[in-house]
Each structure stands twice: as C-alpha cells, then as structure tokens.
Coordinates of C-alpha atoms and ligand atoms in Angstrom, one line a residue:
M1 CA -110.0 91.5 1.9
E2 CA -108.8 91.4 5.5
Q3 CA -105.3 90.0 5.5
I4 CA -103.9 90.8 2.0
T5 CA -104.1 93.7 -0.4
Y6 CA -104.3 93.5 -4.1
E7 CA -103.6 96.3 -6.6
R8 CA -103.1 96.3 -10.4
D9 CA -100.6 98.8 -11.6
G10 CA -100.2 98.7 -15.4
G11 CA -99.5 95.1 -16.4
V12 CA -98.4 94.1 -12.9
G13 CA -100.7 92.6 -10.2
W14 CA -99.4 93.4 -6.7
I15 CA -100.3 91.0 -3.9
T16 CA -99.2 92.1 -0.4
L17 CA -99.5 89.9 2.6
N18 CA -100.8 92.2 5.3
R19 CA -100.3 91.1 8.9
P20 CA -97.1 93.0 9.5
D21 CA -97.3 92.7 13.3
K22 CA -97.2 88.9 12.9
L23 CA -94.6 88.9 10.1
N24 CA -97.4 88.0 7.7
A25 CA -97.9 84.6 9.2
L26 CA -100.4 82.6 7.2
T27 CA -103.9 82.0 8.5
S28 CA -106.7 80.1 6.8
V29 CA -108.3 83.5 6.0
M30 CA -105.1 84.7 4.3
S31 CA -104.8 81.5 2.3
D32 CA -108.4 81.7 1.1
E33 CA -107.9 85.4 0.1
L34 CA -104.7 84.5 -1.7
C35 CA -106.4 81.8 -3.7
D36 CA -109.3 84.0 -4.5
V37 CA -107.1 86.8 -5.8
L38 CA -104.9 84.4 -7.8
E39 CA -108.0 83.0 -9.5
E40 CA -109.1 86.5 -10.3
I41 CA -105.7 87.3 -11.7
H42 CA -105.7 84.1 -13.8
G43 CA -108.7 85.4 -15.7
D44 CA -107.5 89.0 -16.1
D45 CA -105.6 89.4 -19.4
G46 CA -104.4 92.8 -18.3
V47 CA -102.2 91.2 -15.6
R48 CA -99.0 90.2 -17.3
A49 CA -96.8 89.6 -14.2
V50 CA -97.6 89.1 -10.5
V51 CA -95.7 90.1 -7.4
V52 CA -96.2 88.5 -4.0
T53 CA -94.6 90.5 -1.2
G54 CA -95.0 91.3 2.5
A55 CA -96.0 94.4 4.4
G56 CA -93.6 95.5 7.1
R57 CA -90.4 93.8 8.1
G58 CA -91.3 90.2 7.2
F59 CA -92.1 88.4 4.0
C60 CA -94.0 85.5 5.6
A61 CA -93.3 83.6 8.9
G62 CA -95.2 80.5 7.7
Q63 CA -98.3 79.0 9.3
D64 CA -99.7 81.1 12.1
L65 CA -98.8 78.9 15.0
T66 CA -101.3 80.6 17.4
E67 CA -104.1 78.8 15.7
F68 CA -102.5 75.5 16.6
R69 CA -101.2 76.5 20.0
D70 CA -104.7 77.5 21.1
A71 CA -106.0 74.1 20.1
Y72 CA -103.1 72.2 21.8
V73 CA -103.6 74.2 25.0
S74 CA -107.3 73.2 25.1
G75 CA -106.3 69.6 24.4
D76 CA -107.4 69.4 20.8
R77 CA -105.3 67.8 18.0
P78 CA -106.3 69.6 14.8
D79 CA -106.5 67.5 11.6
I80 CA -103.3 68.8 9.9
E81 CA -103.9 66.7 6.8
Q82 CA -107.3 68.4 6.3
H83 CA -105.8 71.8 7.1
L84 CA -103.1 71.4 4.4
A85 CA -105.6 70.2 1.9
E86 CA -107.9 73.2 2.5
T87 CA -105.1 75.8 2.4
Y88 CA -101.7 75.2 0.9
H89 CA -102.8 72.4 -1.5
R90 CA -105.0 74.9 -3.2
L91 CA -102.6 77.8 -2.9
I92 CA -99.2 76.4 -4.1
P93 CA -100.5 74.8 -7.4
L94 CA -102.3 78.1 -8.2
I95 CA -99.0 79.9 -8.1
V96 CA -96.9 77.2 -9.8
E97 CA -99.4 76.5 -12.5
T98 CA -100.5 80.0 -13.4
P99 CA -99.4 80.9 -16.9
K100 CA -98.2 84.3 -15.7
P101 CA -94.7 84.9 -14.2
V102 CA -94.9 85.3 -10.4
I103 CA -92.2 87.1 -8.5
A104 CA -91.7 86.7 -4.8
G105 CA -90.5 90.1 -3.4
V106 CA -88.8 88.7 -0.3
N107 CA -88.7 91.9 1.7
G108 CA -87.8 90.2 5.0
V109 CA -87.9 86.9 6.8
A110 CA -89.4 83.9 5.1
A111 CA -90.0 80.8 7.3
G112 CA -91.7 77.4 6.9
A113 CA -94.7 77.7 4.6
G114 CA -93.6 81.3 4.0
L115 CA -90.4 79.9 2.3
S116 CA -92.5 77.4 0.4
L117 CA -94.7 80.3 -0.8
A118 CA -91.5 82.1 -2.0
I119 CA -90.1 79.0 -3.8
A120 CA -93.5 78.3 -5.5
C121 CA -93.0 81.6 -7.3
D122 CA -91.0 81.7 -10.5
V123 CA -88.4 84.3 -9.4
R124 CA -87.3 85.5 -6.0
V125 CA -86.0 89.1 -5.6
A126 CA -84.7 89.6 -2.0
S127 CA -83.8 92.5 0.1
D128 CA -80.4 92.2 1.6
E129 CA -82.2 92.2 5.0
A130 CA -84.1 89.0 4.1
R131 CA -83.5 85.8 6.0
L132 CA -84.8 82.4 5.1
T133 CA -85.4 79.2 7.0
Q134 CA -87.0 75.8 6.6
A135 CA -88.4 76.3 10.1
F136 CA -90.6 73.2 10.1
V137 CA -88.1 70.9 11.8
K138 CA -87.7 73.3 14.7
I139 CA -91.3 72.5 15.7
G140 CA -91.0 68.8 15.0
L141 CA -92.6 68.9 11.5
I142 CA -91.6 68.0 8.0
P143 CA -91.4 70.6 5.1
D144 CA -95.0 70.9 3.8
S145 CA -96.7 73.2 1.4
G146 CA -94.4 71.9 -1.4
G147 CA -91.3 72.1 0.7
T148 CA -90.1 68.6 -0.1
Y149 CA -90.9 68.9 -3.8
L150 CA -89.9 72.4 -4.7
L151 CA -86.8 73.1 -2.6
P152 CA -84.6 70.3 -4.1
R153 CA -85.6 71.5 -7.6
V154 CA -84.4 75.0 -6.7
V155 CA -81.2 74.3 -4.7
G156 CA -80.5 70.6 -5.4
Y157 CA -81.1 67.6 -3.2
A158 CA -78.1 67.9 -0.8
K159 CA -78.6 71.5 0.1
A160 CA -82.4 71.0 0.4
L161 CA -81.9 68.1 2.8
E162 CA -79.4 70.1 4.9
L163 CA -81.6 73.2 5.1
S164 CA -84.6 71.0 5.9
I165 CA -83.1 68.9 8.7
T166 CA -81.2 71.7 10.4
G167 CA -83.8 74.5 10.0
E168 CA -80.7 76.8 9.7
M169 CA -81.5 80.5 9.1
I170 CA -79.6 81.8 6.1
D171 CA -79.1 85.4 5.1
A172 CA -79.9 86.8 1.6
A173 CA -76.3 86.6 0.5
E174 CA -76.1 82.9 1.3
A175 CA -79.5 82.3 -0.3
H176 CA -78.2 84.0 -3.5
R177 CA -75.0 81.9 -3.4
I178 CA -77.0 78.7 -3.4
H179 CA -79.5 80.0 -6.0
L180 CA -82.4 80.0 -3.5
V181 CA -83.0 83.7 -4.5
N182 CA -82.3 85.0 -8.0
R183 CA -81.1 88.5 -7.0
V184 CA -80.4 90.5 -3.8
V185 CA -80.9 94.2 -3.7
P186 CA -80.2 96.8 -1.0
A187 CA -83.2 97.3 1.4
D188 CA -83.4 101.0 0.7
S189 CA -83.8 100.4 -3.1
F190 CA -85.8 97.1 -2.8
A191 CA -89.2 98.6 -3.7
D192 CA -87.9 100.3 -6.8
E193 CA -85.8 97.3 -8.0
L194 CA -88.7 95.0 -7.4
R195 CA -91.0 97.3 -9.4
A196 CA -88.5 97.6 -12.3
Y197 CA -88.1 93.8 -12.4
A198 CA -91.8 93.2 -12.4
E199 CA -92.4 95.8 -15.1
R200 CA -89.6 94.3 -17.2
L201 CA -91.3 90.9 -17.1
A202 CA -94.7 92.4 -17.7
A203 CA -93.4 93.8 -21.0
M204 CA -92.2 90.4 -22.2
P205 CA -94.2 88.1 -24.6
T206 CA -96.7 86.6 -22.2
L207 CA -97.6 83.6 -24.4
A208 CA -94.0 82.5 -24.7
I209 CA -93.5 82.9 -20.9
A210 CA -96.6 80.8 -20.2
E211 CA -95.4 78.0 -22.5
T212 CA -91.9 78.2 -21.1
K213 CA -93.2 77.8 -17.5
R214 CA -95.3 74.8 -18.6
L215 CA -92.6 73.1 -20.6
L216 CA -89.9 73.5 -18.0
R217 CA -92.2 72.1 -15.3
Q218 CA -93.2 69.1 -17.5
A219 CA -89.7 68.5 -18.7
L220 CA -88.7 67.6 -15.1
T221 CA -90.4 64.2 -15.6
L222 CA -89.9 63.6 -19.3
D223 CA -87.1 62.0 -21.2
L224 CA -85.0 64.0 -23.8
H225 CA -87.0 62.8 -26.8
D226 CA -90.4 63.6 -25.3
A227 CA -89.1 67.0 -24.2
L228 CA -87.8 67.8 -27.7
Q229 CA -91.1 66.8 -29.2
R230 CA -93.1 69.1 -26.7
E231 CA -90.7 71.9 -27.5
A232 CA -91.3 71.5 -31.2
E233 CA -95.1 71.5 -30.8
A234 CA -95.0 74.6 -28.5
Q235 CA -92.5 76.4 -30.8
A236 CA -94.8 75.8 -33.8
R237 CA -97.6 77.5 -31.8
M238 CA -95.3 80.4 -30.8
G239 CA -94.2 80.8 -34.4
K240 CA -97.7 81.7 -35.3
T241 CA -98.1 84.5 -32.7
E242 CA -98.1 88.2 -33.4
D243 CA -95.5 88.6 -30.6
H244 CA -93.0 86.4 -32.5
T245 CA -93.5 88.4 -35.7
E246 CA -93.1 91.6 -33.7
G247 CA -89.9 90.4 -32.1
V248 CA -88.3 89.5 -35.4
M249 CA -89.5 92.8 -37.0
A250 CA -88.3 94.9 -34.1
F251 CA -84.9 93.2 -34.3
A252 CA -84.6 93.8 -38.0
E253 CA -85.7 97.5 -37.6
K254 CA -83.4 98.0 -34.6
R255 CA -86.2 99.1 -32.3
D256 CA -87.7 97.9 -29.0
P257 CA -90.5 95.4 -29.5
T258 CA -94.0 95.9 -28.2
F259 CA -95.5 92.6 -27.2
R260 CA -99.3 92.3 -26.9
G261 CA -99.7 88.7 -25.8
R262 CA -101.3 87.6 -29.1
Ligands
LHQ301 C1 -95.8 84.6 14.5 C2 -95.2 83.6 13.7 C3 -96.0 82.5 13.3 C4 -97.7 83.4 14.6 C5 -93.8 85.2 14.0 N1 -97.2 82.4 13.8 N2 -97.1 84.4 15.0 C6 -98.5 73.5 8.6 C7 -99.5 72.8 9.3 C8 -99.6 72.7 10.6 C9 -99.0 73.2 11.6 C10 -98.0 74.1 11.5 O1 -97.3 74.5 10.4 C11 -97.5 74.3 9.1 C12 -96.5 74.9 8.2 C13 -95.5 75.8 8.7 O2 -95.3 76.9 8.2 S1 -94.5 75.3 10.1 C14 -93.5 76.7 10.4 C15 -94.2 77.8 11.1 N3 -93.3 78.9 11.3 C16 -92.4 79.0 12.2 O3 -92.2 78.0 12.9 C17 -91.7 80.3 12.4 C18 -92.0 80.9 13.7 N4 -91.4 82.2 13.8 C19 -90.1 82.4 14.1 O4 -89.3 81.5 14.3 C20 -89.6 83.8 14.2 O5 -90.8 84.7 14.4 C21 -88.9 84.3 12.9 C22 -87.6 83.6 12.8 C23 -89.7 84.1 11.7 C24 -88.7 85.9 13.0 O6 -88.0 86.1 14.3 P1 -88.0 87.6 14.8 O7 -87.5 88.5 13.7 O8 -87.2 87.6 16.1 O9 -89.5 88.1 15.1 P2 -90.4 87.6 16.3 O10 -90.2 86.2 16.6 O11 -90.3 88.6 17.5 O12 -91.9 87.8 15.7 C25 -92.6 89.0 15.6 C26 -94.0 88.7 15.9 O13 -94.6 87.8 14.9 C27 -94.2 88.1 17.2 O14 -95.4 88.5 17.7 P3 -95.5 89.4 19.1 O15 -97.0 89.6 19.4 O16 -94.8 88.6 20.2 O17 -94.8 90.6 18.7 C28 -94.3 86.6 16.9 O18 -95.0 85.8 17.8 C29 -95.1 86.7 15.6 N5 -94.9 85.5 14.7 N6 -94.0 84.0 13.4 N7 -95.5 81.6 12.5

C-alpha cells in the first residue's frame, strides 16, 4: 500500500494514514486502500479491535484539495457527486457497520472529511495537541462524508450546526467537553494510552460488542417497543455464547474472564 500502513499486533489491527507531509489528506488512492484493508479486517477473526490513526503531526486534513485545485486551474469542474460515491460512500459505512470496535486515534488536526472519518469510528481518543474543524464551510461546501448525519448524533443538533456553519477550529479540551472525543491524553503518552485502550477493547467479548454496535445504530430509528424486542432477541443469542458463560463463571470465581468471541 502506498498511502496507509496496516499492521496486526495481537488482537488489534492498526491502520495508519501515511501522508504526514500533507497532514494525511485523503486522496482517492488512500480511500481505496482504506476500504481494501477494512474489508480484509472484516474477514479476519483474529482482529478484535481496530485503530485508525495518522502518521506525523496530523490525523487527517480531509479531502486532498490539490486534486481539485489542479482541475479548477485547468478549467475543469470535477463531478463531486461521483467522487463522493466512489470514495467516502464506500469508506464511511465500512467503518460504521463493521462489527468490530473502531477507535480513532486523533493524534493531531482532523479537518473536513478527516473529522467525518474520526466520527465514523466508535470511540475517539485524542492527543491534547489535536484540533478539530468542520472545515467544509470555509471552502464553500457542506459537511459531506457523513458529516451531516454523524455529527449531530455525536454532539447534538445545536452544536453540530454551529460547528458546521462556522468551521470553527476547536482544541481537544473543548472537543472533550462537548463529547466530540471520548478522552484526551497528553501528547507524550498518547501512543501508550491509545495502545492500552485498544488492547482493553480487544480483550472484551467481541460478539456482544458487535451486537451492541448494531443495536445502538438501529435503535436511533426505532420506537421503544421495537427496540426492546430487538434487545430481547439479541440477548437471547448472547445468552447462548461461551463468552457469557465465561463472564458469569469468572465473576463467581473472582478471576478475570478470558473471552474468545464464541
Ligand atoms: C493539505 C491539506 C488538504 C492538500 C493540509 N489537501 N494538502 C469532498 C469533495 C470535494 C471536494 C473537496 O472536499 C471534500 C471533503 C472535504 O474534506 S472538504 C475539507 C478539506 N479540508 C480542508 O479544507 C482543510 C485544509 N487544511 C487546512 O485548513 C490546514 O492545513 C489545517 C487547519 C488542517 C492545518 O493547518 P496547519 O497546521 O497550519 O498546517 P498547513 O496548512 O501548513 O498544512 C501542512 C501541509 O499540509 C501543507 O503543505 P505544504 O506543502 O505547504 O507544506 C498543506 O498544504 C498540506 N495540506 N491540508 N486538505
């Protein structure tokens, strides 16, 4: 792969956006590589948690604007709808809908589609040097790549609207205050804290996590009675897993459980 790296370490799959000189701005190549690796991870039972992070000082500065600038300079108007369909409309659902927990390791600035990428992940662990912006409006665009759908679900409608129409850059502390990131850690211990968090999730019962992701997502559009019914059906399945028996036995025997995803 040219623009990302992928490495499996124990139960954690590490995806690193790797264009540090351009703050990991997203190109079509990078998007394709991300999709390919996410599809590979989907079929790899050994991967129990996934991390997406950035090389260098940025997490992801959004769409690589040089691709568009070059076209505009030469008088072209690229088909943005087609571009979105071929890139982010493949990428974002692959992250949201994967049964595995996905952690965004927000090591530095996240802008535009880079912020959408972070909020498509299930959890955001940020360095205290990270900055976040819905940059789209600053170049006359609307929040794409899931930006209108995901951000209000994470921070609420009013804050999502404000961030989207101002393009305001916020620091990690403010992002934490509005629940845009789940935790903030000092830059010099970021790598260790991110690893510890990912390993902790990878040791959890993967079937229960997969069902929880699916149920929470579905419940956003269900009424209470339908949600209760889906919970009951899923809980019946979970009650038959080895992981559930192991959890109960470990509790009774006052030891740590070992979950196997069965
Ligand atoms: C970049 C980028 C970048 C290329 C930094 N591209 N090189 C969908 C469909 C169609 C069209 C467009 O977009 C979309 C979705 C979107 O994502 S729209 C939003 C696109 N992103 C932005 O508008 C953010 C643009 N970047 C910035 O505002 C700043 O770079 C931020 C605030 C992210 C960081 O600022 P600084 O820390 O001051 O870094 P810098 O600006 O000096 O950037 C470092 C280098 O990275 C620099 O390259 P150079 O060769 O001059 O050292 C930048 O040109 C490059 N870079 N973002 N998106």
